């Protein structure tokens, strides 16, 4: 019996029996491994060691097996996006730290799977699959934010390689990464056409951690500097000038998994609040007996169902090969993350003063859920993406029908 999931949604045709079995396995794994992340990690070294410990445990128990070039068909199947979303939902329900570890690691590995040469795959993916090699995706810059086409880190051609100069900001696992997928400007064309993806080993001379970042939810965030950082030409991932494609391909695919994590946070908040409300004395009954509180939980349930269905639909679209999956990925992220913020806030309200206590479940969720509306594309940017993907042919057909009916 899964705890992290809605069994009725798992039973819908979006999912196959293997997905239900996968959900049960990951739910059981989370329940058995809380000691991995239930430790103090306010300081940098605690956060970094916790991340490394979690990644090794995930790798040892096979949760990254689908990344291995020699993975069998069962492991490869666990790498589909319905499975990735279910994994994030269960991990996020359990705690923010293992979810973030799983997400960052798979986000860093997927570009190698999709665009890497055979040699690059053999060099990095086995270690990433067993959790001993930490990956990171270095995209953001402080002055650019969501403007990927305007990235300024440069990669100048020098001899038979490239020299990187500039900075990256807000890089998850940046301070402990063994390999970073770095998007830099090589100048094959203007804007988005002049970007290239590189696989940069974390020990490369000239790459250094400028600052470790203390976020409201503890994570291994860092600002990075690249100063005369030389890499050979075989570090190029994909083709020169293909960096924007690599970045967008990953973001469009992984946005739905952010929505899945949001569902996990929201369901944990709703469950905790419901248990509290049903046990909290209020007059001659319980807090849950108040009509206004029942309305609060009804609103939570509506939002949880809608968010979970949108995430399932988006993952199903990409797994079935739909060319329009990107719109559904953005829709799932927007609705699930915005709704999760509302559900967690409502849960804090149900708890009252007890929900404000540091390290209580509602207080932790209140801090952890906030970042989901920002990373991998802010809500505002995603709404622009969704609007751009509207089917104008449908609107035009509706106008023609209305015109014909008026004549």
Tab-separated table of C-alpha atoms in Angstrom:
chain	number	residue	atom	x	y	z
A	1	UNK	CA	0.000	0.000	0.000
A	2	UNK	CA	1.608	3.238	-1.128
A	3	UNK	CA	1.492	6.244	1.176
A	4	UNK	CA	2.920	8.938	-1.097
A	5	UNK	CA	0.482	8.401	-3.979
A	6	UNK	CA	-3.208	8.560	-4.789
A	7	UNK	CA	-3.989	4.926	-5.641
A	8	UNK	CA	-6.958	5.898	-7.795
A	9	UNK	CA	-4.782	8.075	-10.026
A	10	UNK	CA	-2.181	5.312	-10.295
A	11	UNK	CA	-4.984	3.074	-11.552
A	12	UNK	CA	-5.791	5.344	-14.511
A	13	UNK	CA	-4.808	4.332	-18.079
A	14	UNK	CA	-1.952	6.845	-18.043
A	15	UNK	CA	0.008	4.245	-16.088
A	16	UNK	CA	0.946	0.644	-16.777
A	17	UNK	CA	1.173	-2.100	-14.107
A	18	UNK	CA	4.962	-1.657	-14.030
A	19	UNK	CA	4.485	1.987	-12.997
A	20	UNK	CA	2.294	0.944	-10.072
A	21	UNK	CA	4.946	-1.577	-9.024
A	22	UNK	CA	7.633	1.097	-9.399
A	23	UNK	CA	5.620	3.486	-7.199
A	24	UNK	CA	5.311	0.841	-4.510
A	25	UNK	CA	9.056	0.127	-4.594
A	26	UNK	CA	10.138	3.748	-4.375
A	27	UNK	CA	7.604	4.419	-1.609
A	28	UNK	CA	8.997	1.523	0.418
A	29	UNK	CA	12.573	2.663	-0.235
A	30	UNK	CA	11.822	6.165	1.054
A	31	UNK	CA	10.227	4.824	4.229
A	32	UNK	CA	13.268	2.633	4.915
A	33	UNK	CA	15.953	5.281	4.311
A	34	UNK	CA	14.874	8.396	6.219
A	35	UNK	CA	18.108	8.174	8.239
A	36	UNK	CA	19.994	9.310	5.109
A	37	UNK	CA	18.527	12.819	5.171
A	38	UNK	CA	17.136	13.130	8.704
A	39	UNK	CA	20.355	14.801	9.843
A	40	UNK	CA	21.347	18.419	10.509
A	41	UNK	CA	22.622	20.039	7.330
A	42	UNK	CA	22.577	23.750	7.973
A	43	UNK	CA	26.304	24.087	7.250
A	44	UNK	CA	27.888	23.632	3.831
A	45	UNK	CA	29.831	20.508	4.702
A	46	UNK	CA	26.743	18.802	6.136
A	47	UNK	CA	24.683	19.623	3.044
A	48	UNK	CA	27.384	18.420	0.677
A	49	UNK	CA	28.071	15.195	2.559
A	50	UNK	CA	24.345	14.506	2.810
A	51	UNK	CA	23.949	14.927	-0.958
A	52	UNK	CA	26.843	12.577	-1.674
A	53	UNK	CA	25.519	9.998	0.779
A	54	UNK	CA	22.025	10.082	-0.734
A	55	UNK	CA	23.316	9.818	-4.307
A	56	UNK	CA	25.426	6.786	-3.412
A	57	UNK	CA	22.460	5.110	-1.741
A	58	UNK	CA	20.202	5.819	-4.713
A	59	UNK	CA	22.866	4.480	-7.050
A	60	UNK	CA	23.629	1.373	-5.004
A	61	UNK	CA	19.931	0.475	-4.881
A	62	UNK	CA	19.499	0.866	-8.623
A	63	UNK	CA	17.412	4.035	-8.923
A	64	UNK	CA	19.825	5.463	-11.520
A	65	UNK	CA	20.375	2.154	-13.343
A	66	UNK	CA	18.609	3.488	-16.443
A	67	UNK	CA	21.554	5.844	-16.978
A	68	UNK	CA	24.024	2.996	-17.531
A	69	UNK	CA	24.834	2.415	-21.223
A	70	UNK	CA	24.663	-1.319	-20.508
A	71	UNK	CA	21.317	-1.149	-18.715
A	72	UNK	CA	18.869	-3.922	-19.477
A	73	UNK	CA	15.332	-3.305	-20.755
A	74	UNK	CA	13.798	-3.215	-17.264
A	75	UNK	CA	16.210	-0.515	-16.094
A	76	UNK	CA	15.711	1.514	-19.281
A	77	UNK	CA	11.948	1.365	-18.739
A	78	UNK	CA	12.430	2.878	-15.269
A	79	UNK	CA	13.912	5.927	-17.009
A	80	UNK	CA	10.697	6.902	-18.786
A	81	UNK	CA	9.114	10.152	-17.656
A	82	UNK	CA	6.163	8.569	-15.922
A	83	UNK	CA	8.636	6.727	-13.702
A	84	UNK	CA	10.775	9.850	-13.182
A	85	UNK	CA	7.687	11.806	-12.131
A	86	UNK	CA	6.550	9.065	-9.755
A	87	UNK	CA	10.044	8.922	-8.283
A	88	UNK	CA	10.123	12.659	-7.649
A	89	UNK	CA	6.624	12.647	-6.196
A	90	UNK	CA	7.528	9.967	-3.636
A	91	UNK	CA	10.890	11.512	-2.749
A	92	UNK	CA	9.392	14.995	-2.359
A	93	UNK	CA	6.626	13.616	-0.156
A	94	UNK	CA	9.345	12.194	2.065
A	95	UNK	CA	11.763	15.140	2.121
A	96	UNK	CA	13.107	17.958	-0.027
A	97	UNK	CA	16.736	16.782	0.079
A	98	UNK	CA	16.467	13.361	-1.631
A	99	UNK	CA	14.109	14.789	-4.250
A	100	UNK	CA	16.551	17.558	-5.100
A	101	UNK	CA	19.451	15.086	-5.261
A	102	UNK	CA	17.550	12.791	-7.612
A	103	UNK	CA	16.357	15.664	-9.808
A	104	UNK	CA	19.694	17.444	-10.227
A	105	UNK	CA	21.552	14.204	-10.896
A	106	UNK	CA	19.146	12.963	-13.573
A	107	UNK	CA	18.951	16.433	-15.140
A	108	UNK	CA	22.748	16.455	-15.470
A	109	UNK	CA	22.928	12.924	-16.871
A	110	UNK	CA	20.146	13.133	-19.450
A	111	UNK	CA	22.038	15.455	-21.836
A	112	UNK	CA	24.841	12.889	-21.957
A	113	UNK	CA	22.339	10.137	-22.689
A	114	UNK	CA	20.663	12.147	-25.455
A	115	UNK	CA	23.565	14.034	-27.038
A	116	UNK	CA	26.775	12.367	-25.872
A	117	UNK	CA	29.204	10.392	-27.979
A	118	UNK	CA	29.733	6.746	-27.142
A	119	UNK	CA	33.044	7.668	-25.487
A	120	UNK	CA	31.393	10.380	-23.360
A	121	UNK	CA	28.666	7.988	-22.266
A	122	UNK	CA	31.207	5.353	-21.274
A	123	UNK	CA	33.315	7.917	-19.427
A	124	UNK	CA	30.595	9.389	-17.240
A	125	UNK	CA	27.347	7.422	-17.163
A	126	UNK	CA	28.420	4.248	-15.319
A	127	UNK	CA	29.656	6.352	-12.382
A	128	UNK	CA	26.518	8.479	-12.450
A	129	UNK	CA	24.404	5.317	-12.557
A	130	UNK	CA	25.979	3.926	-9.391
A	131	UNK	CA	25.950	7.290	-7.615
A	132	UNK	CA	29.710	7.627	-7.164
A	133	UNK	CA	30.097	10.398	-9.758
A	134	UNK	CA	28.123	13.584	-9.043
A	135	UNK	CA	26.677	15.539	-11.954
A	136	UNK	CA	25.526	19.140	-12.286
A	137	UNK	CA	23.845	21.238	-14.985
A	138	UNK	CA	25.470	24.692	-15.137
A	139	UNK	CA	23.131	26.973	-17.059
A	140	UNK	CA	22.074	30.043	-15.032
A	141	UNK	CA	23.963	33.329	-14.766
A	142	UNK	CA	23.240	36.108	-12.293
A	143	UNK	CA	22.667	38.789	-14.922
A	144	UNK	CA	20.570	36.656	-17.282
A	145	UNK	CA	18.062	34.594	-15.314
A	146	UNK	CA	15.567	33.123	-17.778
A	147	UNK	CA	17.292	34.678	-20.802
A	148	UNK	CA	19.161	31.597	-21.989
A	149	UNK	CA	19.842	33.075	-25.415
A	150	UNK	CA	21.743	35.901	-23.725
A	151	UNK	CA	24.207	33.798	-21.708
A	152	UNK	CA	27.631	35.435	-21.463
A	153	UNK	CA	30.089	32.759	-20.287
A	154	UNK	CA	32.484	32.486	-23.234
A	155	UNK	CA	34.279	29.493	-24.702
A	156	UNK	CA	36.996	30.716	-27.040
A	157	UNK	CA	38.622	28.321	-29.473
A	158	UNK	CA	42.270	27.867	-28.433
A	159	UNK	CA	44.406	25.355	-30.328
A	160	UNK	CA	42.572	22.032	-30.383
A	161	UNK	CA	40.315	22.950	-27.446
A	162	UNK	CA	38.357	25.749	-25.778
A	163	UNK	CA	39.062	28.286	-23.024
A	164	UNK	CA	36.100	29.147	-20.787
A	165	UNK	CA	35.836	32.510	-19.032
A	166	UNK	CA	32.917	33.878	-17.041
A	167	UNK	CA	30.578	32.759	-14.295
A	168	UNK	CA	27.582	30.580	-13.527
A	169	UNK	CA	25.142	31.182	-10.693
A	170	UNK	CA	22.688	29.213	-8.535
A	171	UNK	CA	24.213	25.894	-9.641
A	172	UNK	CA	22.844	22.918	-7.735
A	173	UNK	CA	25.608	20.464	-6.741
A	174	UNK	CA	28.064	22.989	-8.194
A	175	UNK	CA	30.389	22.719	-5.212
A	176	UNK	CA	30.647	18.901	-5.311
A	177	UNK	CA	30.170	18.035	-8.995
A	178	UNK	CA	32.546	15.609	-10.661
A	179	UNK	CA	31.240	16.652	-14.076
A	180	UNK	CA	29.247	19.693	-15.131
A	181	UNK	CA	27.230	20.198	-18.286
A	182	UNK	CA	28.079	23.834	-19.005
A	183	UNK	CA	26.359	26.018	-21.607
A	184	UNK	CA	28.773	28.647	-22.967
A	185	UNK	CA	28.960	31.133	-25.829
A	186	UNK	CA	31.135	30.005	-28.743
A	187	UNK	CA	29.760	32.494	-31.284
A	188	UNK	CA	28.694	30.338	-34.233
A	189	UNK	CA	25.784	32.765	-34.594
A	190	UNK	CA	23.895	35.498	-32.721
A	191	UNK	CA	21.954	34.845	-29.521
A	192	UNK	CA	20.753	31.273	-29.145
A	193	UNK	CA	22.653	30.184	-32.269
A	194	UNK	CA	26.031	30.898	-30.662
A	195	UNK	CA	25.861	28.571	-27.651
A	196	UNK	CA	27.589	25.221	-27.122
A	197	UNK	CA	27.297	22.578	-24.408
A	198	UNK	CA	30.448	21.257	-22.726
A	199	UNK	CA	31.149	18.436	-20.286
A	200	UNK	CA	33.605	19.981	-17.846
A	201	UNK	CA	35.264	17.816	-15.152
A	202	UNK	CA	34.920	19.359	-11.704
A	203	UNK	CA	38.703	19.246	-11.184
A	204	UNK	CA	39.517	21.292	-14.302
A	205	UNK	CA	42.063	24.059	-13.515
A	206	UNK	CA	40.432	27.484	-13.661
A	207	UNK	CA	37.047	26.237	-12.394
A	208	UNK	CA	36.396	27.250	-8.812
A	209	UNK	CA	33.566	27.741	-6.356
A	210	UNK	CA	33.250	31.474	-5.777
A	211	UNK	CA	30.486	31.263	-3.177
A	212	UNK	CA	28.294	28.648	-1.517
A	213	UNK	CA	24.671	29.813	-1.297
A	214	UNK	CA	22.498	29.491	1.806
A	215	UNK	CA	18.945	29.194	0.452
A	216	UNK	CA	15.722	29.125	2.489
A	217	UNK	CA	15.649	25.350	1.929
A	218	UNK	CA	19.168	23.954	2.534
A	219	UNK	CA	20.734	22.701	-0.690
A	220	UNK	CA	24.209	22.389	-2.218
A	221	UNK	CA	23.968	25.622	-4.263
A	222	UNK	CA	27.001	27.537	-5.495
A	223	UNK	CA	28.180	30.380	-7.732
A	224	UNK	CA	31.032	29.239	-9.991
A	225	UNK	CA	33.888	31.086	-11.692
A	226	UNK	CA	35.616	29.987	-14.899
A	227	UNK	CA	38.970	31.699	-15.354
A	228	UNK	CA	41.092	30.539	-18.318
A	229	UNK	CA	39.477	27.143	-17.893
A	230	UNK	CA	40.855	25.003	-20.733
A	231	UNK	CA	39.005	21.926	-21.972
A	232	UNK	CA	39.763	19.704	-24.996
A	233	UNK	CA	37.492	19.644	-28.039
A	234	UNK	CA	36.140	16.218	-27.074
A	235	UNK	CA	34.375	17.916	-24.138
A	236	UNK	CA	31.828	19.406	-26.559
A	237	UNK	CA	28.430	17.767	-25.975
A	238	UNK	CA	26.527	17.462	-29.229
A	239	UNK	CA	27.732	19.894	-31.891
A	240	UNK	CA	29.219	23.407	-31.604
A	241	UNK	CA	26.315	25.859	-31.742
A	242	UNK	CA	23.840	23.277	-30.383
A	243	UNK	CA	23.967	24.426	-26.768
A	244	UNK	CA	20.585	26.161	-26.788
A	245	UNK	CA	18.978	22.998	-28.166
A	246	UNK	CA	20.614	20.907	-25.424
A	247	UNK	CA	19.447	23.294	-22.698
A	248	UNK	CA	15.881	23.670	-23.940
A	249	UNK	CA	15.527	19.968	-24.605
A	250	UNK	CA	16.327	19.224	-20.978
A	251	UNK	CA	14.223	22.017	-19.492
A	252	UNK	CA	11.168	21.196	-21.580
A	253	UNK	CA	11.357	17.552	-20.556
A	254	UNK	CA	12.092	18.046	-16.874
A	255	UNK	CA	9.552	20.779	-16.114
A	256	UNK	CA	6.862	18.163	-15.652
A	257	UNK	CA	9.012	16.447	-12.998
A	258	UNK	CA	9.049	19.731	-11.046
A	259	UNK	CA	5.261	19.518	-11.129
A	260	UNK	CA	5.510	15.962	-9.814
A	261	UNK	CA	7.672	17.104	-6.892
A	262	UNK	CA	5.112	19.823	-6.187
A	263	UNK	CA	2.399	17.171	-5.958
A	264	UNK	CA	4.553	15.293	-3.441
A	265	UNK	CA	5.054	18.366	-1.269
A	266	UNK	CA	1.374	19.281	-1.484
A	267	UNK	CA	0.125	15.805	-0.613
A	268	UNK	CA	2.461	15.626	2.388
A	269	UNK	CA	1.150	19.013	3.566
A	270	UNK	CA	-2.486	17.981	3.079
A	271	UNK	CA	-1.977	14.661	4.884
A	272	UNK	CA	-0.203	16.299	7.818
A	273	UNK	CA	-2.862	18.999	8.107
A	274	UNK	CA	-5.693	16.459	7.942
A	275	UNK	CA	-4.154	14.340	10.707
A	276	UNK	CA	-3.744	17.492	12.812
A	277	UNK	CA	-7.287	18.736	12.197
A	278	UNK	CA	-8.854	15.362	13.025
A	279	UNK	CA	-6.991	15.147	16.352
A	280	UNK	CA	-7.117	18.802	17.455
A	281	UNK	CA	-9.907	19.481	20.031
A	282	UNK	CA	-12.283	22.288	19.106
A	283	UNK	CA	-15.253	22.887	21.386
A	284	UNK	CA	-17.092	19.589	21.782
A	285	UNK	CA	-15.591	18.160	18.626
A	286	UNK	CA	-12.473	18.410	16.525
A	287	UNK	CA	-10.991	21.154	14.368
A	288	UNK	CA	-11.961	19.198	11.251
A	289	UNK	CA	-15.643	19.500	12.195
A	290	UNK	CA	-15.682	23.234	11.448
A	291	UNK	CA	-17.376	23.899	8.066
A	292	UNK	CA	-14.657	26.370	7.031
A	293	UNK	CA	-11.946	23.793	7.706
A	294	UNK	CA	-13.804	21.173	5.680
A	295	UNK	CA	-13.962	23.663	2.814
A	296	UNK	CA	-10.199	24.140	3.087
A	297	UNK	CA	-9.618	20.405	2.723
A	298	UNK	CA	-12.071	20.151	-0.155
A	299	UNK	CA	-10.119	22.861	-1.997
A	300	UNK	CA	-6.869	21.005	-1.295
A	301	UNK	CA	-8.283	17.780	-2.703
A	302	UNK	CA	-9.511	19.430	-5.885
A	303	UNK	CA	-6.113	21.028	-6.508
A	304	UNK	CA	-4.226	17.820	-5.693
A	305	UNK	CA	-6.299	15.797	-8.136
A	306	UNK	CA	-5.972	18.357	-10.910
A	307	UNK	CA	-2.215	18.720	-10.412
A	308	UNK	CA	-1.577	14.969	-10.347
A	309	UNK	CA	-3.646	14.465	-13.494
A	310	UNK	CA	-1.852	17.229	-15.384
A	311	UNK	CA	1.532	15.762	-14.451
A	312	UNK	CA	0.415	12.277	-15.484
A	313	UNK	CA	-0.886	13.589	-18.799
A	314	UNK	CA	2.368	15.460	-19.526
A	315	UNK	CA	4.519	12.414	-18.726
A	316	UNK	CA	2.260	10.183	-20.811
A	317	UNK	CA	2.507	12.613	-23.745
A	318	UNK	CA	6.303	12.536	-23.801
A	319	UNK	CA	6.498	8.772	-23.277
A	320	UNK	CA	4.156	8.147	-26.201
A	321	UNK	CA	6.271	10.387	-28.447
A	322	UNK	CA	3.963	13.384	-28.778
A	323	UNK	CA	5.590	16.355	-30.485
A	324	UNK	CA	3.473	18.735	-28.385
A	325	UNK	CA	4.662	17.452	-25.011
A	326	UNK	CA	6.411	20.745	-24.208
A	327	UNK	CA	3.143	22.640	-23.790
A	328	UNK	CA	1.801	19.970	-21.450
A	329	UNK	CA	5.051	19.966	-19.482
A	330	UNK	CA	4.723	23.718	-18.899
A	331	UNK	CA	1.034	23.414	-18.007
A	332	UNK	CA	1.807	20.712	-15.447
A	333	UNK	CA	4.600	22.768	-13.883
A	334	UNK	CA	2.563	25.964	-13.640
A	335	UNK	CA	-0.559	24.436	-12.156
A	336	UNK	CA	1.140	21.956	-9.836
A	337	UNK	CA	3.676	24.397	-8.383
A	338	UNK	CA	1.204	27.246	-7.916
A	339	UNK	CA	-1.351	24.885	-6.349
A	340	UNK	CA	1.282	23.318	-4.101
A	341	UNK	CA	2.200	26.743	-2.755
A	342	UNK	CA	-1.485	27.370	-1.957
A	343	UNK	CA	-1.957	23.940	-0.348
A	344	UNK	CA	1.138	24.261	1.836
A	345	UNK	CA	0.061	27.753	2.911
A	346	UNK	CA	-3.393	26.417	3.793
A	347	UNK	CA	-1.785	23.612	5.798
A	348	UNK	CA	0.215	26.132	7.831
A	349	UNK	CA	-3.047	27.991	8.497
A	350	UNK	CA	-4.708	24.784	9.720
A	351	UNK	CA	-1.817	24.136	12.112
A	352	UNK	CA	-1.981	27.704	13.399
A	353	UNK	CA	0.966	28.756	15.582
A	354	UNK	CA	2.256	25.162	15.568
A	355	UNK	CA	2.773	25.485	11.820
A	356	UNK	CA	5.287	28.287	12.335
A	357	UNK	CA	7.649	26.317	14.567
A	358	UNK	CA	11.080	25.811	13.002
A	359	UNK	CA	11.588	22.345	11.514
A	360	UNK	CA	7.966	21.327	11.949
A	361	UNK	CA	6.524	19.600	8.857
A	362	UNK	CA	4.453	22.604	7.698
A	363	UNK	CA	7.315	25.070	8.309
A	364	UNK	CA	9.793	22.948	6.347
A	365	UNK	CA	7.347	22.480	3.485
A	366	UNK	CA	6.607	26.217	3.449
A	367	UNK	CA	10.298	26.915	2.796
A	368	UNK	CA	10.895	24.005	0.455
A	369	UNK	CA	7.973	24.471	-1.899
A	370	UNK	CA	8.736	28.079	-2.790
A	371	UNK	CA	11.661	27.380	-5.122
A	372	UNK	CA	9.567	25.174	-7.404
A	373	UNK	CA	7.781	28.190	-8.887
A	374	UNK	CA	11.154	29.614	-9.973
A	375	UNK	CA	13.645	26.990	-11.135
A	376	UNK	CA	13.515	25.335	-14.568
A	377	UNK	CA	11.406	28.235	-15.813
A	378	UNK	CA	9.408	30.675	-13.669
A	379	UNK	CA	5.618	30.618	-13.704
A	380	UNK	CA	5.564	33.848	-15.697
A	381	UNK	CA	7.874	32.464	-18.393
A	382	UNK	CA	5.883	29.219	-18.569
A	383	UNK	CA	2.655	31.114	-19.172
A	384	UNK	CA	4.318	32.789	-22.136
A	385	UNK	CA	5.375	29.362	-23.429
A	386	UNK	CA	1.845	28.011	-23.037
A	387	UNK	CA	0.294	30.984	-24.807
A	388	UNK	CA	2.755	30.626	-27.695
A	389	UNK	CA	1.721	26.975	-28.086
A	390	UNK	CA	-2.015	27.668	-28.378
A	391	UNK	CA	-3.649	26.012	-31.352
A	392	UNK	CA	-4.577	29.030	-33.469
A	393	UNK	CA	-6.180	26.779	-36.069
A	394	UNK	CA	-8.803	25.773	-33.515
A	395	UNK	CA	-9.568	29.417	-32.720
A	396	UNK	CA	-9.826	30.249	-36.411
A	397	UNK	CA	-12.209	27.337	-36.983
A	398	UNK	CA	-14.366	28.526	-34.089
A	399	UNK	CA	-14.521	32.006	-35.600
A	400	UNK	CA	-15.581	30.571	-38.938
A	401	UNK	CA	-18.316	28.502	-37.322
A	402	UNK	CA	-19.568	31.547	-35.428
A	403	UNK	CA	-19.580	33.577	-38.621
A	404	UNK	CA	-21.499	30.904	-40.505
A	405	UNK	CA	-24.067	30.632	-37.690
A	406	UNK	CA	-24.701	34.395	-37.746
A	407	UNK	CA	-25.521	34.462	-41.443
